[in-house]
Amino acid sequence: MDLDSTFNFKKSNIGRLIVKCSDKPGIVAAISHFLHQKNANIIESSQYSSDPEGGTFFIRIEFHLKDLNSKRQEIETSFRPLAEEFGMEHYFSYGDQIKRSAIFVSKETHCLLELLWEWQSGDLETEIALVISNHEDARSTVESLGIPFYYIPANKNIREEVEAKQIKLMNEYNIDLLILARYMQILTPNFVSHFPNKIINIHHSFLPAFIGAKPYERAFERGVKLIGATSHYVTNDLDEGPIIEQDIERVDHRDSVPDLKKTGQQVERRVLAKAVKWHLQDRIIVKNNTTIVFQ
Amino acid sequence: MDLDSTFNFKKSNIGRLIVKCSDKPGIVAAISHFLHQKNANIIESSQYSSDPEGGTFFIRIEFHLKDLNSKRQEIETSFRPLAEEFGMEHYFSYGDQIKRSAIFVSKETHCLLELLWEWQSGDLETEIALVISNHEDARSTVESLGIPFYYIPANKNIREEVEAKQIKLMNEYNIDLLILARYMQILTPNFVSHFPNKIINIHHSFLPAFIGAKPYERAFERGVKLIGATSHYVTNDLDEGPIIEQDIERVDHRDSVPDLKKTGQQVERRVLAKAVKWHLQDRIIVKNNTTIVFQ
Amino acid sequence: MDLDSTFNFKKSNIGRLIVKCSDKPGIVAAISHFLHQKNANIIESSQYSSDPEGGTFFIRIEFHLKDLNSKRQEIETSFRPLAEEFGMEHYFSYGDQIKRSAIFVSKETHCLLELLWEWQSGDLETEIALVISNHEDARSTVESLGIPFYYIPANKNIREEVEAKQIKLMNEYNIDLLILARYMQILTPNFVSHFPNKIINIHHSFLPAFIGAKPYERAFERGVKLIGATSHYVTNDLDEGPIIEQDIERVDHRDSVPDLKKTGQQVERRVLAKAVKWHLQDRIIVKNNTTIVFQ
Amino acid sequence: MDLDSTFNFKKSNIGRLIVKCSDKPGIVAAISHFLHQKNANIIESSQYSSDPEGGTFFIRIEFHLKDLNSKRQEIETSFRPLAEEFGMEHYFSYGDQIKRSAIFVSKETHCLLELLWEWQSGDLETEIALVISNHEDARSTVESLGIPFYYIPANKNIREEVEAKQIKLMNEYNIDLLILARYMQILTPNFVSHFPNKIINIHHSFLPAFIGAKPYERAFERGVKLIGATSHYVTNDLDEGPIIEQDIERVDHRDSVPDLKKTGQQVERRVLAKAVKWHLQDRIIVKNNTTIVFQ
């Protein structure tokens, strides 16, 4: 559901509050009382508790408030005592604060094209600030949309200097989210540490099946009847980061490895686009090595 | 999610509050403040607003409270002023108040068997008080589980007296929910008016396609590629009541009408069981001719 | 399965034979004997009989033959007596005979973009000869790929002259397949009669539900839980032509009409692309008002 | 598609021929010519070649022939020279030769109940000859249907004698197919060697993810968004046998381990029933460690 489009609120009057804390009675009462006092109207609210007795509580609230723009600082400041009382990790975000994305891509452009399509049709609320690739294949498509394209050849021998260039660009462009749209290079722990829970990858299998390289070849040999894809946040453990979304398509004995790849591409682009969309709307909270997704 | 099983609370300490009212700021704050004052802990909460400005607001809260059994009347009484202030329609229900179901069935027993299976495995929290059929086919299965079985022959010429018998039994057995598990007789408006939003039917098509009789034959002729089923509350408009759940299975040109029927049966039993489960957990709210389902 | 890619045959050495006739014993034996005599190797074969006793038999055979290019006429000629003996409707096609497509589009370009994406990635074996639209929205996208774009404003008052222009272009460009990629204008019987079983449309509902205009609005009002799309050949009966493919996505009470439309667009582009792909590979046979699809 | 039901042939007049051999031109011509000479009418035919040049060819033909009962021996004998010429592995089966099944089950009965339900409704064409369990839970259900039930307690210390008893019963009852309907004991290589490609297991994960014990617990920890099940033939490599069918259901962060198990049970029973059905209709051919399934 996209409440903004549904109710035609001004984006600048939409706020989001995301909270994580130890569960105990009274949290919802305290937060909703706070927002009510500020005259904010809750338009969407999702919560989850890992265990109402001694577990962790998570809530995402979307609220509407006239002239929110001028009231943000006051709201954030006056929420702090409450946050401290309950020991909350929390943040506010606002409907007009569009996140800035970078996309890394290699030769295969199906995921990139899907993201560009969704972005053009207004379904991805982000500014695609730049695209970086170790191949030139995507340049004309990207540049024709007015998006800067950087060609940075990469291989494992020059990984450090490549990543230094990438990090420099990420900082220059002030990037909030990095999308690995089938970028076939491994990222070092140093790189990953710069963007915690801010790098989304698409893996071409139903993780944890076929972790690592050549998943379609191995799926073919194993004779699976479904081909999957997994989008996840990138951590230092390759293919082991928190899963955001997964999906599958049916295949059968007639499908060759290239057939599996083509089928897989359809799943990959769908699954990646969903994960990115949810991230942009602050719908994902990481909990240990899993995600809570408030759809 | 089945919170009861998840957290091992005593069922008698679980309460549910379902509310419907005009949307305006402060509802969530008021309700959550009320529950907090009563020392209740919210363990699940789902809400929906048809429009935050002038629409209708719906919320379902599941809460936990020690010794809830002895506090129910006090809670319900003290909630009334708040309900009046906001103009709420509302009700409370409790985890140990198991709803009593009646199942009507004809010759085809696949939906009945599915419900009995789910019930035996503890997934349908209901007491199946009786089964009524216009055929004897299901008797031995039903009675072997210790459930009373009533054979009431039916046809359109004797509809009034048949329904009189059925209503009498429904009252004797103190029924909360009537499940039409492929009961092939039409119910009169008089009958339906006795059980508003308490009769769940399974229709053997993806409504509103193939309303009425012989949907599989018509689906075959139309050459559809998907076969669906729809569970809905029964109203006086045949096949037009609020839809609770729908699902489909893929078919192709090789499927004959009997094949479509067999495929359809798989969908029917799955879709009916889901609708019944949600109803039993007070997860469904009827809004005009649609449903809000808080899964 | 895409055998061409799988086995790396030269496309010009791949032949397809599609046959429809009254079922009787010996058809498969006769055809396979014929092909064997010509030294052709059957690489894929799919058949269907509506009834082995007195029904209609359909078969699609894909075969490989060295130097097929120079043998086509001889094969087609020598097959004729056999075709006459069994009363076959039949045709041959060849892997290097790429069909020429026209795409008609209006303002919404999601289906067009999907087709262009599949085409660019080599998954749609067609030459997209031209795009015709009653709006200018798609021009730059289309022309940037080197495809001619024709802007022909349309409304019901000028339908005849519009269609005359379109037919002229279709003939000039020697079009084999017309794809209506969300072209929101009604076509006259005269127009349709020029391209029997050669116009594929995408309808934005699970037909026969929500035939006609505004299906998403009506789906919203009816409270359906699934949103579908249907691709079909266009006949003179609006929305009543032979269904090629259908699919659905799940929605719920939170989805507004714009949400349903966005969800529907995802289904539409997937379903249309599949139908077009199968048509291009001669996998679809029309039987009365239904289709046989040899996937 | 169930052709028998579709066309109302006498089951005894339905034959099936399953063939596997090196691919080369003329196989289909030879087989179809042979059947035509015998006056048999091909009513269904499915074929697959791993590679038309030097690969392996597989075909499953279903044919109809009047008074087939009295002609079987003659047909099988006269097919032998052709089989030798092409180096075919092959077998014939007949519509009235119902396979005899044994079901092994432990405490969880959901898969057993599904099989019994499908069997009662005529969808599993088998004679369920006996059920063996290491628990008494299923006895009354099984015996009420007139099926012998054997309670054989089992644990790893007495595995040999347990399997000896089981093999003895399997032989006494002349079993064609052994279905492990959530039988939680490991089978020894000796046991498995008695029934090659005749033991179907249901594994409670999307293999090869979560091979081994406690898949739902591990799926929960890994935070997967889909729960799967896999039916496969049993080989000596635990959980590594040829996969017959797989399917999944969507789950999310709210689902506890028990929730995942319940969801998984729905997938398990569906997936196992499909695999069994296909096996009974001779639709599955094992190729290395994969299966060809002619649906």
XYZ file of N, CA, C and O in Angstrom, chain A residues 1-3 5-6 44 46 109-111 113-114 117-118 120-123 141 249 254-256 258-259 262 265-266 269-270 274 277 295, chain C residues 1-3 5-6 44 46 109-111 113-114 117-118 120-123 141 249 254-256 258-259 262 265-266 269-270 274 277 295:
264
model
N 0.844 -1.194 0.000
C 0.000 0.000 0.000
C 0.876 1.239 0.000
O 1.844 1.324 0.738
N 0.536 2.156 -0.780
C 1.272 3.409 -0.854
C 0.340 4.520 -0.388
O -0.443 5.068 -1.144
N 0.434 4.794 0.898
C -0.557 5.703 1.471
C -0.497 7.089 0.847
O -1.514 7.764 0.705
N 0.046 8.014 -2.170
C -0.757 8.107 -3.383
C -2.230 7.925 -3.066
O -3.095 8.517 -3.679
N -2.505 7.098 -2.057
C -3.888 6.786 -1.770
C -4.657 8.012 -1.301
O -5.768 8.267 -1.729
N -0.835 4.848 9.351
C -0.469 3.433 9.186
C 0.387 3.064 10.382
O 1.240 3.844 10.800
N 2.381 -0.484 12.146
C 2.673 -1.917 12.144
C 3.608 -2.200 13.302
O 4.552 -1.449 13.526
N 22.120 -6.662 -17.356
C 21.447 -5.414 -16.994
C 19.975 -5.588 -16.622
O 19.276 -4.603 -16.398
N 19.488 -6.826 -16.524
C 18.053 -6.999 -16.308
C 17.585 -6.347 -14.999
O 16.517 -5.757 -14.947
N 18.368 -6.464 -13.939
C 17.954 -5.873 -12.659
C 18.033 -4.347 -12.721
O 17.149 -3.649 -12.221
N 17.660 -2.521 -15.395
C 16.553 -2.036 -16.219
C 15.240 -2.043 -15.449
O 14.420 -1.138 -15.576
N 15.047 -3.070 -14.631
C 13.818 -3.127 -13.839
C 13.754 -1.945 -12.872
O 12.712 -1.296 -12.743
N 12.972 1.153 -14.726
C 11.581 1.164 -15.146
C 10.668 1.570 -13.987
O 9.795 2.423 -14.120
N 10.888 0.939 -12.845
C 10.062 1.242 -11.663
C 10.270 2.705 -11.247
O 9.348 3.377 -10.800
N 11.217 5.233 -13.261
C 10.570 6.108 -14.234
C 9.061 6.176 -14.035
O 8.436 7.200 -14.249
N 8.473 5.047 -13.654
C 7.015 5.028 -13.497
C 6.593 5.522 -12.110
O 5.423 5.441 -11.763
N 7.557 6.017 -11.343
C 7.208 6.655 -10.072
C 7.035 5.689 -8.911
O 6.575 6.084 -7.837
N 7.385 4.434 -9.101
C 7.153 3.446 -8.051
C 8.333 3.289 -7.098
O 8.200 2.699 -6.039
N 22.090 3.357 -21.851
C 20.785 3.323 -21.194
C 20.747 4.283 -20.018
O 19.796 5.056 -19.844
N 10.234 -19.360 -9.232
C 9.449 -19.716 -10.425
C 9.607 -21.211 -10.651
O 10.648 -21.793 -10.353
N 12.869 -30.020 -18.788
C 13.196 -29.535 -20.132
C 14.090 -28.303 -20.103
O 14.663 -27.925 -21.125
N 14.179 -27.661 -18.969
C 14.933 -26.407 -18.899
C 16.433 -26.656 -18.816
O 16.923 -27.339 -17.928
N 17.146 -26.069 -19.753
C 18.607 -26.112 -19.749
C 19.139 -25.047 -18.791
O 18.383 -24.231 -18.277
N 20.816 -22.325 -19.547
C 20.407 -20.982 -20.011
C 18.925 -20.694 -19.754
O 18.568 -19.558 -19.435
N 18.090 -21.721 -19.878
C 16.672 -21.517 -19.556
C 16.500 -21.145 -18.086
O 15.726 -20.243 -17.747
N 17.422 -17.539 -17.559
C 16.410 -16.588 -18.021
C 15.228 -16.536 -17.053
O 14.721 -15.468 -16.730
N 16.303 -14.683 -14.019
C 16.366 -13.228 -14.184
C 15.030 -12.571 -13.889
O 14.964 -11.482 -13.327
N 13.949 -13.251 -14.314
C 12.615 -12.703 -14.041
C 12.383 -12.609 -12.538
O 11.793 -11.643 -12.041
N 14.780 -9.766 -10.816
C 14.426 -8.350 -10.928
C 13.201 -8.015 -10.090
O 13.112 -6.940 -9.504
N 12.256 -8.963 -9.993
C 11.061 -8.765 -9.177
C 11.437 -8.657 -7.696
O 10.963 -7.775 -6.979
N 11.343 -5.255 -5.115
C 10.522 -5.217 -3.902
C 11.357 -4.821 -2.689
O 10.946 -3.992 -1.877
N 12.211 -1.156 -2.761
C 11.030 -0.334 -2.472
C 10.759 -0.280 -0.965
O 10.505 0.781 -0.404
N 5.121 -4.642 5.584
C 4.576 -4.343 4.254
C 3.316 -3.499 4.337
O 2.447 -3.777 5.115
N 11.069 -23.964 -22.607
C 12.354 -24.439 -23.134
C 12.619 -23.816 -24.494
O 11.755 -23.758 -25.351
N 13.786 -23.363 -24.652
C 14.167 -22.772 -25.922
C 15.231 -23.671 -26.530
O 16.420 -23.565 -26.241
N 14.767 -24.592 -27.364
C 15.690 -25.619 -27.846
C 16.831 -25.032 -28.662
O 17.952 -25.526 -28.629
N 18.483 -22.326 -28.264
C 19.602 -21.915 -27.427
C 20.215 -23.129 -26.737
O 21.409 -23.200 -26.520
N 19.380 -24.088 -26.421
C 19.872 -25.221 -25.655
C 20.897 -26.017 -26.441
O 21.941 -26.412 -25.930
N 11.523 -31.769 -30.629
C 10.472 -31.487 -29.652
C 9.151 -31.847 -30.304
O 8.955 -31.587 -31.486
N 4.820 -32.058 -29.321
C 3.717 -31.944 -28.372
C 2.434 -32.216 -29.117
O 2.248 -31.743 -30.232
N 2.931 2.867 -20.605
C 3.964 2.205 -21.401
C 4.551 0.963 -20.741
O 5.503 0.396 -21.257
N 3.994 0.517 -19.616
C 4.645 -0.601 -18.911
C 4.726 -1.868 -19.764
O 5.724 -2.576 -19.733
N 3.674 -2.159 -20.508
C 3.701 -3.374 -21.344
C 4.673 -3.212 -22.510
O 5.411 -4.132 -22.852
N 7.355 -1.326 -22.541
C 8.719 -1.389 -22.019
C 9.133 -2.829 -21.740
O 10.273 -3.217 -21.983
N 8.196 -3.627 -21.228
C 8.510 -5.032 -20.963
C 8.870 -5.758 -22.258
O 9.846 -6.497 -22.327
N 12.208 -4.687 -23.429
C 13.261 -5.272 -22.591
C 13.518 -6.724 -22.989
O 14.653 -7.164 -23.176
N 12.444 -7.494 -23.148
C 12.584 -8.900 -23.522
C 13.210 -9.019 -24.912
O 13.998 -9.929 -25.185
N 15.232 -6.769 -26.363
C 16.642 -6.404 -26.285
C 17.491 -7.535 -25.720
O 18.631 -7.731 -26.122
N 16.927 -8.255 -24.744
C 17.717 -9.311 -24.126
C 17.641 -10.616 -24.922
O 18.126 -11.650 -24.481
N 17.020 -10.553 -26.105
C 17.030 -11.711 -26.991
C 15.968 -12.754 -26.704
O 15.987 -13.842 -27.276
N 15.032 -12.436 -25.825
C 14.035 -13.433 -25.448
C 12.781 -13.399 -26.316
O 11.991 -14.326 -26.298
N 11.547 6.743 -26.196
C 11.995 5.402 -25.846
C 12.085 4.522 -27.082
O 13.073 3.813 -27.298
N -2.058 -11.629 -9.028
C -1.266 -11.249 -7.854
C -2.230 -11.038 -6.696
O -3.365 -10.615 -6.885
N -6.067 -3.154 2.121
C -5.312 -1.908 2.208
C -5.052 -1.293 0.844
O -4.684 -0.123 0.737
N -5.234 -2.076 -0.223
C -4.899 -1.582 -1.553
C -5.988 -0.672 -2.112
O -7.144 -1.073 -2.233
N -5.591 0.524 -2.456
C -6.493 1.470 -3.103
C -6.580 1.150 -4.590
O -5.839 0.296 -5.095
N -5.459 2.945 -7.117
C -4.119 3.091 -7.733
C -3.169 1.949 -7.371
O -2.360 1.532 -8.208
N -3.266 1.442 -6.153
C -2.431 0.287 -5.781
C -2.779 -0.922 -6.646
O -1.894 -1.639 -7.121
N -1.241 -0.558 -10.039
C 0.189 -0.824 -10.079
C 0.471 -2.320 -10.001
O 1.315 -2.848 -10.719
N -0.392 -3.837 -13.270
C 0.591 -3.596 -14.333
C 1.688 -4.655 -14.321
O 2.169 -5.075 -15.382
N 2.086 -5.067 -13.120
C 3.115 -6.112 -13.031
C 2.619 -7.407 -13.673
O 3.366 -8.114 -14.341
N 2.204 -7.024 -17.749
C 3.388 -7.101 -18.599
C 3.948 -8.518 -18.646
O 4.403 -8.979 -19.681
N 3.841 -9.236 -17.523
C 4.306 -10.622 -17.476
C 3.459 -11.511 -18.392
O 3.977 -12.315 -19.156
N 4.510 -13.359 -22.106
C 4.449 -14.811 -22.307
C 3.642 -15.168 -23.543
O 4.043 -16.002 -24.345
N 5.545 -14.391 -26.702
C 6.647 -15.338 -26.900
C 6.127 -16.654 -27.488
O 6.692 -17.194 -28.435
N 3.564 -25.489 -24.510
C 4.706 -24.814 -23.864
C 5.962 -25.670 -23.950
O 5.932 -26.832 -23.677
